[in-house]
Amino acid sequence: MTWNPFYVGDGTPKDVDLGEPPPWRAFPRHSPHELFRPPPGLVEAVNAALVLRRPLLLTGAPGSGKSSVIGQVAAELKLGEPLRWHITSRSTLVDALYRYDALGRIHAHRMGATGDDIAPFLRLGPLGTALLPAKHPRALLIDEIDKSDFDLPSDLLDVLERGEFEIPELARHHADDVGIREWGGDGLHTIVKGRIRCETFPFIVLTSNGERDFPAAFLRRCVRFTMPAPTTASLRGIVAAHLEITQEHSASVDALVAGFVERLAAGESLAVDQLLNAVHVLTGAQAPAPESVQEVLDLVLRELSRV
């Protein structure tokens, strides 16, 4: 089957079978941590961060596997499902610690739906949940920290150093003990006098695409590791881990990998998942017709810095 039976542009309704998606685009999403192969030096960096109770700052190109590290470590060390904080330019430290729906509380109070109960309007954020007292550390991914506002890395310093923070709304509340929900779940945790203090520092992985520099004070509080540039051998291993390549397609996939490495060496901006997309298109049951292959590969392997 090719994708000729799919969209043809004639406006005629038809039933189509799109086949199976790539493994990394199957929903609900599952962390492919068992497929991740750590490059040389990464295991030592992870263990140093674990022993020192310091965040691990991973820098590397998009698609180099940085965000896969947290899933593999959490699974191997039985740390539970990792918490995730995806950074944008609008992300703030307070959002990561807790969320307070002040307007919702005011509205509910006016409607007579609640008394002075503040708990339904509070929820811990991903970092706040990771800092809850626990016997075993929680795993937390702070993804693409270099996308943040300029001040956020500095704002994180005190919390990461002290492992505690205060929720002002609870510190002022008349009740000493208030149960609030954690991030990503409905479990209630009792917060005493508005302060959360961790007992075991969480395993925190911060990722960066290397698009900005960070303050020295922030860097010295992290164990840092730079993901190495992909090689032909490492990319072949990644492709083999995600996709089953038949003998029929072996030579064409090798050529695709070699060309990908050459483009990276020439300074082009490409991500490893683009290569996986290209291999899936080239070798899948719904591959395009031979005369269309190059045009499709040019689409999925388009340089990231190009509009």
Short mmCIF file of C-alpha atoms in Angstrom, two decimals:
data_model
loop_
_atom_site.label_atom_id
_atom_site.label_comp_id
_atom_site.label_asym_id
_atom_site.label_seq_id
_atom_site.Cartn_x
_atom_site.Cartn_y
_atom_site.Cartn_z
CA MET A 1 0.00 0.00 0.00
CA THR A 2 1.16 3.55 -0.71
CA TRP A 3 -0.41 6.77 0.47
CA ASN A 4 -1.96 7.33 -2.94
CA PRO A 5 -5.39 6.20 -1.58
CA PHE A 6 -5.23 9.00 0.99
CA TYR A 7 -5.87 12.64 0.18
CA VAL A 8 -5.78 13.25 -3.59
CA GLY A 9 -7.20 16.77 -3.75
CA ASP A 10 -10.36 16.09 -5.75
CA GLY A 11 -12.81 16.81 -2.89
CA THR A 12 -14.47 13.40 -3.19
CA PRO A 13 -15.35 11.84 0.22
CA LYS A 14 -13.86 8.39 0.74
CA ASP A 15 -13.11 5.91 3.51
CA VAL A 16 -9.39 5.47 4.14
CA ASP A 17 -7.22 3.29 6.35
CA LEU A 18 -4.24 5.31 7.54
CA GLY A 19 -2.53 2.22 8.97
CA GLU A 20 -0.47 2.18 12.14
CA PRO A 21 1.19 5.44 13.27
CA PRO A 22 4.90 5.67 14.06
CA PRO A 23 5.55 4.23 17.54
CA TRP A 24 6.40 7.69 18.87
CA ARG A 25 3.06 9.10 17.63
CA ALA A 26 0.77 6.46 19.15
CA PHE A 27 -1.69 7.78 21.74
CA PRO A 28 -2.05 7.79 24.66
CA ARG A 29 1.62 8.67 24.78
CA HIS A 30 4.05 6.40 26.57
CA SER A 31 7.61 7.30 27.53
CA PRO A 32 10.01 5.33 25.28
CA HIS A 33 12.59 5.16 28.08
CA GLU A 34 13.38 1.50 27.44
CA LEU A 35 14.57 2.44 23.94
CA PHE A 36 16.95 5.16 25.12
CA ARG A 37 20.67 4.38 24.95
CA PRO A 38 22.75 6.77 27.09
CA PRO A 39 25.84 8.16 25.35
CA PRO A 40 29.27 7.80 27.01
CA GLY A 41 29.54 9.93 30.14
CA LEU A 42 25.81 10.37 30.76
CA VAL A 43 25.55 7.52 33.28
CA GLU A 44 28.31 9.13 35.35
CA ALA A 45 26.60 12.51 35.17
CA VAL A 46 23.27 11.03 36.33
CA ASN A 47 24.90 9.21 39.23
CA ALA A 48 26.80 12.35 40.25
CA ALA A 49 23.54 14.31 40.34
CA LEU A 50 21.88 11.56 42.40
CA VAL A 51 24.72 11.35 44.93
CA LEU A 52 25.13 15.12 45.25
CA ARG A 53 21.36 15.82 45.33
CA ARG A 54 21.87 18.38 42.57
CA PRO A 55 19.84 19.06 39.41
CA LEU A 56 21.21 17.62 36.18
CA LEU A 57 21.40 20.17 33.34
CA LEU A 58 21.44 18.47 29.94
CA THR A 59 22.37 20.53 26.90
CA GLY A 60 22.09 19.31 23.34
CA ALA A 61 20.40 19.61 19.99
CA PRO A 62 16.64 19.08 19.67
CA GLY A 63 15.79 15.40 19.43
CA SER A 64 19.05 14.23 21.04
CA GLY A 65 17.21 12.31 23.75
CA LYS A 66 17.55 14.77 26.64
CA SER A 67 13.98 14.43 27.86
CA SER A 68 14.14 10.62 27.62
CA VAL A 69 16.71 10.47 30.42
CA ILE A 70 14.23 11.29 33.18
CA GLY A 71 11.89 8.45 32.17
CA GLN A 72 14.64 5.86 32.07
CA VAL A 73 16.14 6.89 35.42
CA ALA A 74 12.72 7.04 37.08
CA ALA A 75 11.79 3.58 35.77
CA GLU A 76 15.13 1.99 36.66
CA LEU A 77 15.21 3.43 40.18
CA LYS A 78 11.45 3.05 40.81
CA LEU A 79 10.92 6.79 41.39
CA GLY A 80 7.39 6.76 40.00
CA GLU A 81 5.96 8.58 37.01
CA PRO A 82 8.09 11.68 36.36
CA LEU A 83 6.58 15.09 36.93
CA ARG A 84 6.97 17.44 33.98
CA TRP A 85 7.23 21.21 33.76
CA HIS A 86 7.38 22.42 30.16
CA ILE A 87 8.90 25.90 30.04
CA THR A 88 7.61 28.79 27.94
CA SER A 89 8.51 32.47 27.94
CA ARG A 90 5.59 33.04 30.35
CA SER A 91 6.58 30.37 32.90
CA THR A 92 7.13 31.61 36.44
CA LEU A 93 8.48 30.05 39.61
CA VAL A 94 5.13 30.49 41.37
CA ASP A 95 3.37 28.48 38.64
CA ALA A 96 5.82 25.63 39.21
CA LEU A 97 5.31 25.69 42.99
CA TYR A 98 1.52 26.05 43.27
CA ARG A 99 -1.59 27.38 41.52
CA TYR A 100 -4.19 29.44 43.35
CA ASP A 101 -7.55 30.16 41.72
CA ALA A 102 -8.36 33.40 43.55
CA LEU A 103 -11.14 34.40 41.16
CA GLY A 104 -12.75 30.98 41.46
CA ARG A 105 -12.73 31.27 45.25
CA ILE A 106 -14.30 34.72 45.15
CA HIS A 107 -17.00 33.55 42.76
CA ALA A 108 -17.77 30.45 44.86
CA HIS A 109 -17.94 32.57 48.02
CA ARG A 110 -20.40 34.97 46.38
CA MET A 111 -22.54 32.05 45.25
CA GLY A 112 -22.53 30.64 48.77
CA ALA A 113 -20.98 27.39 47.52
CA THR A 114 -18.15 27.44 50.03
CA GLY A 115 -17.30 28.96 53.34
CA ASP A 116 -13.72 29.80 54.13
CA ASP A 117 -12.33 26.59 52.69
CA ILE A 118 -9.33 27.49 50.54
CA ALA A 119 -8.26 23.96 49.67
CA PRO A 120 -10.45 23.45 46.56
CA PHE A 121 -8.79 26.44 44.92
CA LEU A 122 -5.17 25.39 45.48
CA ARG A 123 -3.11 22.82 43.61
CA LEU A 124 0.61 22.19 43.86
CA GLY A 125 2.64 22.71 40.71
CA PRO A 126 5.15 20.16 39.37
CA LEU A 127 8.09 21.56 41.35
CA GLY A 128 5.97 22.01 44.47
CA THR A 129 4.82 18.38 44.22
CA ALA A 130 8.40 17.17 43.74
CA LEU A 131 9.38 18.93 46.99
CA LEU A 132 6.72 17.25 49.12
CA PRO A 133 8.19 15.28 52.04
CA ALA A 134 8.77 11.69 50.90
CA LYS A 135 11.04 8.78 51.70
CA HIS A 136 12.12 8.39 48.08
CA PRO A 137 12.89 11.25 45.68
CA ARG A 138 10.41 12.23 42.99
CA ALA A 139 11.61 12.66 39.43
CA LEU A 140 11.00 16.04 37.79
CA LEU A 141 11.70 17.17 34.22
CA ILE A 142 12.10 20.92 33.66
CA ASP A 143 12.01 20.93 29.89
CA GLU A 144 13.67 23.60 27.72
CA ILE A 145 14.78 25.93 30.50
CA ASP A 146 16.46 28.08 27.85
CA LYS A 147 13.00 29.08 26.58
CA SER A 148 12.23 30.81 29.89
CA ASP A 149 12.12 34.45 30.81
CA PHE A 150 15.61 35.78 31.52
CA ASP A 151 15.11 35.86 35.31
CA LEU A 152 13.62 32.39 35.86
CA PRO A 153 16.93 30.47 36.34
CA SER A 154 17.92 32.97 39.03
CA ASP A 155 14.46 32.76 40.61
CA LEU A 156 14.94 29.01 40.98
CA LEU A 157 18.17 29.30 42.96
CA ASP A 158 16.77 29.65 46.48
CA VAL A 159 14.19 26.88 46.11
CA LEU A 160 16.71 24.46 44.58
CA GLU A 161 19.26 25.28 47.28
CA ARG A 162 16.95 25.13 50.30
CA GLY A 163 14.48 22.54 49.11
CA GLU A 164 11.54 24.39 50.63
CA PHE A 165 9.07 27.17 49.95
CA GLU A 166 6.09 28.95 51.43
CA ILE A 167 2.55 29.32 50.10
CA PRO A 168 1.62 32.82 51.33
CA GLU A 169 -2.13 32.21 51.05
CA LEU A 170 -1.82 29.31 53.48
CA ALA A 171 0.66 31.06 55.77
CA ARG A 172 -2.02 33.75 56.32
CA HIS A 173 -4.89 31.26 56.59
CA HIS A 174 -6.56 30.77 59.98
CA ALA A 175 -6.17 26.96 59.81
CA ASP A 176 -2.69 25.58 60.44
CA ASP A 177 -3.28 22.35 58.49
CA VAL A 178 -4.75 22.45 54.97
CA GLY A 179 -4.94 19.56 52.53
CA ILE A 180 -4.23 20.47 48.90
CA ARG A 181 -3.93 18.42 45.72
CA GLU A 182 -0.70 17.45 44.04
CA TRP A 183 0.21 18.05 40.42
CA GLY A 184 -1.15 15.43 38.04
CA GLY A 185 -3.32 13.69 40.62
CA ASP A 186 -6.05 14.12 43.19
CA GLY A 187 -4.10 12.95 46.23
CA LEU A 188 -4.39 15.37 49.16
CA HIS A 189 -1.33 16.44 51.11
CA THR A 190 -1.53 18.24 54.42
CA ILE A 191 0.44 21.49 54.39
CA VAL A 192 1.33 22.81 57.84
CA LYS A 193 1.36 26.59 58.27
CA GLY A 194 1.83 27.10 54.55
CA ARG A 195 5.36 25.66 54.32
CA ILE A 196 6.61 22.70 52.31
CA ARG A 197 10.03 21.20 53.13
CA CYS A 198 11.43 18.25 51.23
CA GLU A 199 12.94 15.33 53.13
CA THR A 200 14.71 13.88 50.10
CA PHE A 201 15.78 16.21 47.31
CA PRO A 202 14.06 15.25 44.03
CA PHE A 203 15.93 14.00 40.99
CA ILE A 204 15.61 16.98 38.67
CA VAL A 205 16.61 17.02 35.00
CA LEU A 206 16.69 20.38 33.24
CA THR A 207 17.05 20.38 29.46
CA SER A 208 18.44 23.12 27.24
CA ASN A 209 18.88 23.36 23.49
CA GLY A 210 21.88 25.62 24.06
CA GLU A 211 20.11 28.73 22.85
CA ARG A 212 21.22 30.95 25.75
CA ASP A 213 23.74 31.26 28.56
CA PHE A 214 22.87 30.88 32.25
CA PRO A 215 24.17 32.76 35.30
CA ALA A 216 27.22 31.25 36.97
CA ALA A 217 25.31 31.00 40.26
CA PHE A 218 22.75 28.79 38.54
CA LEU A 219 25.33 26.64 36.75
CA ARG A 220 27.34 25.90 39.89
CA ARG A 221 24.25 24.38 41.50
CA CYS A 222 23.85 21.89 38.65
CA VAL A 223 25.70 18.86 37.38
CA ARG A 224 26.12 19.65 33.68
CA PHE A 225 26.36 17.32 30.70
CA THR A 226 26.38 18.07 26.98
CA MET A 227 24.85 15.45 24.74
CA PRO A 228 27.41 14.47 22.07
CA ALA A 229 26.76 15.08 18.41
CA PRO A 230 25.11 12.08 16.72
CA THR A 231 27.34 9.72 14.76
CA THR A 232 26.44 7.29 12.02
CA ALA A 233 26.73 4.38 14.44
CA SER A 234 24.64 6.02 17.18
CA LEU A 235 21.92 7.02 14.72
CA ARG A 236 21.75 3.53 13.29
CA GLY A 237 21.28 2.26 16.83
CA ILE A 238 18.48 4.77 17.48
CA VAL A 239 16.71 3.83 14.26
CA ALA A 240 17.02 0.11 15.02
CA ALA A 241 15.64 0.64 18.54
CA HIS A 242 12.50 2.37 17.23
CA LEU A 243 11.85 0.68 13.89
CA GLU A 244 12.27 -2.78 12.44
CA ILE A 245 14.29 -2.37 9.25
CA THR A 246 14.07 -5.19 6.72
CA GLN A 247 16.92 -6.29 4.49
CA GLU A 248 15.04 -4.76 1.57
CA HIS A 249 15.35 -1.27 3.06
CA SER A 250 18.71 -1.62 4.79
CA ALA A 251 20.80 0.07 2.10
CA SER A 252 18.41 3.00 1.61
CA VAL A 253 18.20 3.60 5.38
CA ASP A 254 22.00 3.54 5.66
CA ALA A 255 22.18 6.13 2.89
CA LEU A 256 19.58 8.25 4.66
CA VAL A 257 21.54 8.11 7.93
CA ALA A 258 24.83 8.94 6.20
CA GLY A 259 23.27 11.93 4.45
CA PHE A 260 21.76 13.11 7.74
CA VAL A 261 25.19 13.01 9.45
CA GLU A 262 26.78 14.89 6.55
CA ARG A 263 24.18 17.64 6.84
CA LEU A 264 24.77 17.93 10.58
CA ALA A 265 28.53 18.15 10.01
CA ALA A 266 27.90 20.94 7.52
CA GLY A 267 26.19 22.95 10.25
CA GLU A 268 22.55 22.38 9.36
CA SER A 269 20.01 22.37 12.17
CA LEU A 270 18.20 19.02 12.21
CA ALA A 271 16.62 16.87 14.93
CA VAL A 272 16.93 13.12 15.34
CA ASP A 273 13.16 12.68 15.32
CA GLN A 274 13.16 14.10 11.78
CA LEU A 275 15.41 11.22 10.77
CA LEU A 276 13.05 8.74 12.43
CA ASN A 277 10.12 10.31 10.56
CA ALA A 278 12.01 10.00 7.29
CA VAL A 279 12.89 6.35 7.89
CA HIS A 280 9.28 5.55 8.82
CA VAL A 281 8.03 7.20 5.64
CA LEU A 282 10.63 5.42 3.53
CA THR A 283 10.09 1.93 4.97
CA GLY A 284 6.45 1.90 6.12
CA ALA A 285 3.56 0.09 4.52
CA GLN A 286 2.11 3.46 3.44
CA ALA A 287 5.32 4.66 1.76
CA PRO A 288 4.87 7.15 -1.10
CA ALA A 289 5.29 6.11 -4.69
CA PRO A 290 8.96 5.95 -5.82
CA GLU A 291 8.66 9.10 -7.91
CA SER A 292 7.44 11.03 -4.84
CA VAL A 293 9.93 9.73 -2.26
CA GLN A 294 12.53 12.49 -2.58
CA GLU A 295 9.92 15.25 -2.48
CA VAL A 296 8.47 13.79 0.73
CA LEU A 297 11.90 13.32 2.33
CA ASP A 298 12.71 16.94 1.55
CA LEU A 299 9.57 17.92 3.49
CA VAL A 300 10.26 15.89 6.62
CA LEU A 301 14.02 16.59 6.63
CA ARG A 302 13.71 20.33 6.13
CA GLU A 303 16.29 22.30 8.11
CA LEU A 304 14.84 23.70 11.35
CA SER A 305 16.29 27.16 10.86
CA ARG A 306 14.44 27.58 7.57
CA VAL A 307 10.96 29.09 7.47
#
